[in-house]
Amino acid sequence: YARTDGKVGKTVFVPYTAVDGTTQYIEVYTPYGWNKSQSLPVVYVSHGGGGNEAEWMHLGAVANILDNLIAEGAVKPTIAVTMDNTYFGWNYDKIKANLMDHIVPLMEEKYNVSPAANDRAFCGLSMGGLTTTSVYQTLAGEFGYLGPWSATMSNFPIDEVENRDFPVLMLGAGCVDFGAGGFVTPEKGLKDVLTAAGVEYTWEVSNGAHDWGVWREALSTFVKDYLWTVEQTPVTPDNGGTTGGNTTGGTTTNPTKP
């Protein structure tokens, strides 16, 4: 819910030139008290099928969630960015090129977000979960934290992933979510592939289906229990991405922050 004590950040639609040369928009959340002299970490959040840059911020309550967690001291001030991936027809190569060559540089220049990989996170729901899994496939070294929720790729090519042990991986879905099938399908699910490869991950299950209640909870858990803390520094590629609360073999334990 929205805070009533005035400790609320701001959201604004920001135009940018996309990978195809057109003008598109991202929506950017900046926390209460932010100014450009601060180099903050950033979480990029993808909607699902049919969504756009406004959906997560408003239906998904990104701003309210971050306002509350930051005010409570559960996470240090963080910038959030949402984008329109429906526009690219879910062509993951275009989406990733647009992200890395257009959105990320814009955020670093305009908002002075940290350029360090361990100060970047990417997450998404449903088709955005597929996008997050695709980010892991080819950009694992560019993000310290990844959250694919309610969708994944079948027959995931884990052997092709460089830096596969770097990102903290929080997989998640609702307990009656049809999107969970891509994680747990025998011989095809991402959980099975990661387990067989010895890659650490955590599996978070929420009460719900393929719905915003599940995804709001997933984002809250991702930010609160997995991302950067006020006192601690996120993992770096050099230490193999050990996360403490992550698990191999698909057995979930109580997660702890890096």
XYZ file of C-alpha atoms in Angstrom:
258
model
C 0.000 0.000 0.000
C 1.018 3.613 -0.513
C 2.774 5.293 2.374
C 1.027 8.175 4.115
C 4.052 9.744 5.825
C 5.368 11.549 2.749
C 8.386 9.243 2.363
C 7.493 8.347 -1.186
C 9.550 8.310 -4.338
C 8.653 9.562 -7.785
C 7.750 7.836 -11.045
C 8.093 9.429 -14.441
C 7.791 8.314 -18.059
C 11.063 8.894 -19.902
C 11.322 8.881 -23.713
C 14.310 7.250 -25.375
C 15.416 6.161 -28.838
C 14.897 2.405 -29.087
C 16.941 -0.178 -30.978
C 14.755 0.268 -34.082
C 15.127 4.058 -34.101
C 11.635 4.815 -32.804
C 10.784 6.829 -29.715
C 9.658 4.555 -26.889
C 9.163 5.047 -23.164
C 10.413 3.582 -19.947
C 8.925 4.377 -16.547
C 11.479 5.175 -13.857
C 11.046 5.082 -10.087
C 13.448 7.135 -7.969
C 13.343 6.780 -4.187
C 12.433 9.438 -1.641
C 15.220 11.999 -1.306
C 17.068 10.881 -4.436
C 19.354 13.254 -6.296
C 21.663 12.627 -9.232
C 24.795 12.844 -7.092
C 23.854 9.417 -5.693
C 24.955 6.399 -7.707
C 22.310 3.844 -6.786
C 21.678 0.216 -7.761
C 18.905 -0.461 -10.245
C 16.351 -3.200 -10.837
C 14.872 -3.646 -14.313
C 11.389 -5.181 -14.269
C 9.586 -6.757 -17.238
C 5.823 -7.158 -17.609
C 4.133 -10.177 -19.191
C 2.273 -10.727 -22.453
C 0.251 -7.722 -23.584
C 1.716 -5.431 -20.942
C 3.732 -2.264 -21.282
C 5.989 0.005 -19.244
C 3.130 1.206 -17.027
C 1.807 -2.177 -15.914
C 4.338 -3.188 -13.258
C 4.570 0.280 -11.759
C 0.836 0.559 -11.207
C -0.825 -2.881 -11.150
C 2.369 -4.338 -9.744
C 2.821 -1.546 -7.173
C 6.574 -1.329 -7.737
C 6.784 2.189 -6.324
C 4.774 1.344 -3.190
C 6.778 -1.820 -2.560
C 10.105 -0.012 -2.856
C 8.890 2.987 -0.846
C 7.955 0.696 2.034
C 11.058 -1.499 1.976
C 13.412 1.482 1.706
C 11.651 3.374 4.518
C 11.797 0.262 6.709
C 15.527 -0.137 6.083
C 15.031 -3.531 4.450
C 16.944 -2.476 1.345
C 19.105 0.495 0.492
C 17.674 3.140 -1.867
C 17.110 1.577 -5.267
C 15.976 2.830 -8.664
C 13.492 0.739 -10.669
C 12.907 0.747 -14.421
C 10.048 -0.770 -16.393
C 9.941 -1.054 -20.167
C 7.609 -2.079 -23.010
C 8.751 -5.442 -24.374
C 5.425 -6.225 -26.050
C 6.422 -3.625 -28.639
C 9.262 -5.882 -29.822
C 6.966 -8.879 -30.288
C 8.885 -10.781 -27.623
C 11.904 -11.074 -29.867
C 14.417 -11.663 -27.090
C 17.438 -10.669 -29.160
C 15.857 -7.275 -29.894
C 14.693 -6.897 -26.288
C 18.183 -7.601 -24.940
C 19.893 -5.339 -27.479
C 17.417 -2.594 -26.641
C 18.066 -3.104 -22.933
C 21.857 -3.173 -23.026
C 22.504 -0.700 -25.850
C 19.761 1.852 -25.180
C 18.027 1.593 -21.791
C 21.030 0.772 -19.580
C 23.244 3.539 -21.062
C 20.374 6.018 -20.726
C 19.957 5.139 -17.043
C 23.681 5.426 -16.382
C 23.861 8.827 -18.060
C 20.569 10.403 -16.993
C 20.195 8.869 -13.521
C 23.798 8.037 -12.607
C 22.877 4.444 -11.703
C 25.811 2.232 -10.809
C 27.423 0.580 -13.864
C 28.567 -2.424 -11.808
C 26.967 -5.744 -12.714
C 26.435 -6.560 -9.045
C 24.396 -3.351 -8.700
C 21.994 -4.467 -11.447
C 19.020 -6.812 -11.203
C 16.504 -8.009 -13.778
C 13.206 -9.767 -13.125
C 9.923 -10.423 -14.845
C 6.618 -12.281 -14.855
C 5.253 -14.775 -17.386
C 6.650 -13.616 -20.761
C 8.847 -11.330 -18.698
C 9.996 -14.472 -16.897
C 10.966 -15.905 -20.266
C 12.789 -12.649 -20.970
C 14.658 -12.949 -17.669
C 15.663 -16.519 -18.498
C 16.905 -15.321 -21.889
C 18.909 -12.602 -20.129
C 20.506 -15.341 -18.018
C 21.301 -17.310 -21.165
C 23.421 -14.608 -22.824
C 23.933 -11.810 -20.281
C 24.573 -13.676 -17.025
C 27.680 -11.616 -16.316
C 25.825 -8.314 -16.676
C 23.386 -8.757 -13.771
C 24.067 -9.755 -10.193
C 20.474 -10.844 -9.546
C 17.837 -12.437 -11.760
C 14.203 -13.266 -10.982
C 12.326 -15.355 -13.584
C 8.757 -15.832 -12.345
C 5.838 -17.854 -13.725
C 7.640 -18.879 -16.918
C 10.904 -20.278 -18.203
C 12.516 -21.801 -21.274
C 12.251 -25.519 -21.921
C 15.458 -27.436 -22.610
C 17.496 -24.511 -21.335
C 21.056 -24.594 -22.809
C 22.947 -24.201 -19.538
C 26.262 -25.288 -21.103
C 26.178 -22.162 -23.284
C 25.870 -19.781 -20.324
C 29.019 -17.885 -19.397
C 29.256 -16.690 -15.777
C 26.363 -18.998 -14.956
C 27.336 -19.083 -11.271
C 27.440 -15.304 -10.910
C 23.826 -14.117 -10.719
C 21.740 -14.842 -7.660
C 18.751 -16.737 -9.069
C 15.316 -16.518 -7.468
C 12.837 -18.678 -9.384
C 9.212 -18.334 -8.390
C 5.551 -18.974 -9.193
C 2.149 -19.405 -7.599
C 1.213 -22.745 -6.070
C -1.512 -23.240 -8.704
C 0.228 -21.218 -11.414
C 0.200 -22.746 -14.889
C 3.413 -20.794 -15.425
C 5.154 -23.059 -12.904
C 5.114 -25.880 -15.432
C 8.144 -24.583 -17.277
C 10.163 -24.805 -14.087
C 9.217 -28.308 -13.029
C 8.422 -30.280 -16.209
C 10.532 -33.472 -16.031
C 13.690 -33.307 -18.133
C 12.769 -29.843 -19.450
C 12.255 -27.583 -16.463
C 14.778 -24.912 -15.580
C 15.014 -26.228 -12.008
C 16.065 -29.659 -13.253
C 18.625 -28.160 -15.631
C 20.146 -25.938 -12.939
C 20.226 -28.784 -10.430
C 21.935 -31.136 -12.873
C 24.535 -28.462 -13.634
C 25.165 -27.742 -9.948
C 24.005 -24.125 -10.253
C 22.615 -22.598 -7.066
C 19.108 -21.147 -7.063
C 16.129 -20.675 -4.791
C 12.547 -21.677 -5.581
C 9.884 -19.430 -4.028
C 6.247 -20.536 -4.119
C 3.426 -18.136 -3.246
C -0.229 -18.798 -2.521
C -1.940 -17.954 -5.797
C -2.072 -18.595 -9.503
C -0.876 -16.623 -12.535
C -1.804 -13.315 -10.926
C -0.591 -10.008 -9.550
C -0.807 -11.143 -5.949
C 1.880 -13.731 -6.683
C 4.042 -11.293 -8.630
C 3.842 -8.475 -6.100
C 4.913 -10.932 -3.433
C 7.709 -12.214 -5.669
C 9.023 -8.696 -6.197
C 8.807 -7.907 -2.488
C 10.716 -11.074 -1.607
C 13.275 -10.500 -4.370
C 14.031 -6.971 -3.189
C 13.887 -7.674 0.543
C 15.616 -11.047 0.765
C 17.899 -11.198 -2.257
C 19.066 -7.773 -3.417
C 21.624 -5.436 -1.939
C 21.287 -4.454 1.715
C 22.062 -1.246 3.536
C 25.108 -2.712 5.267
C 26.357 -5.358 2.851
C 27.743 -5.412 -0.672
C 26.292 -7.769 -3.309
C 28.351 -10.652 -4.672
C 30.888 -10.220 -7.466
C 31.736 -12.649 -10.264
C 35.077 -13.501 -8.638
C 33.549 -15.379 -5.700
C 31.384 -17.681 -7.769
C 28.079 -16.117 -6.789
C 27.719 -17.851 -3.430
C 24.489 -16.646 -1.910
C 24.041 -18.437 1.384
C 20.295 -18.858 1.084
C 20.278 -20.272 -2.417
C 20.118 -24.007 -2.879
C 21.138 -26.683 -5.297
C 18.930 -29.660 -5.903
C 15.768 -27.572 -5.695
C 15.385 -27.761 -1.923
C 14.320 -24.344 -0.694
C 15.765 -22.985 2.543
C 15.220 -19.670 4.251
C 17.039 -17.243 1.956
C 19.639 -14.833 3.227
C 21.042 -11.856 1.406
C 24.546 -12.030 -0.049
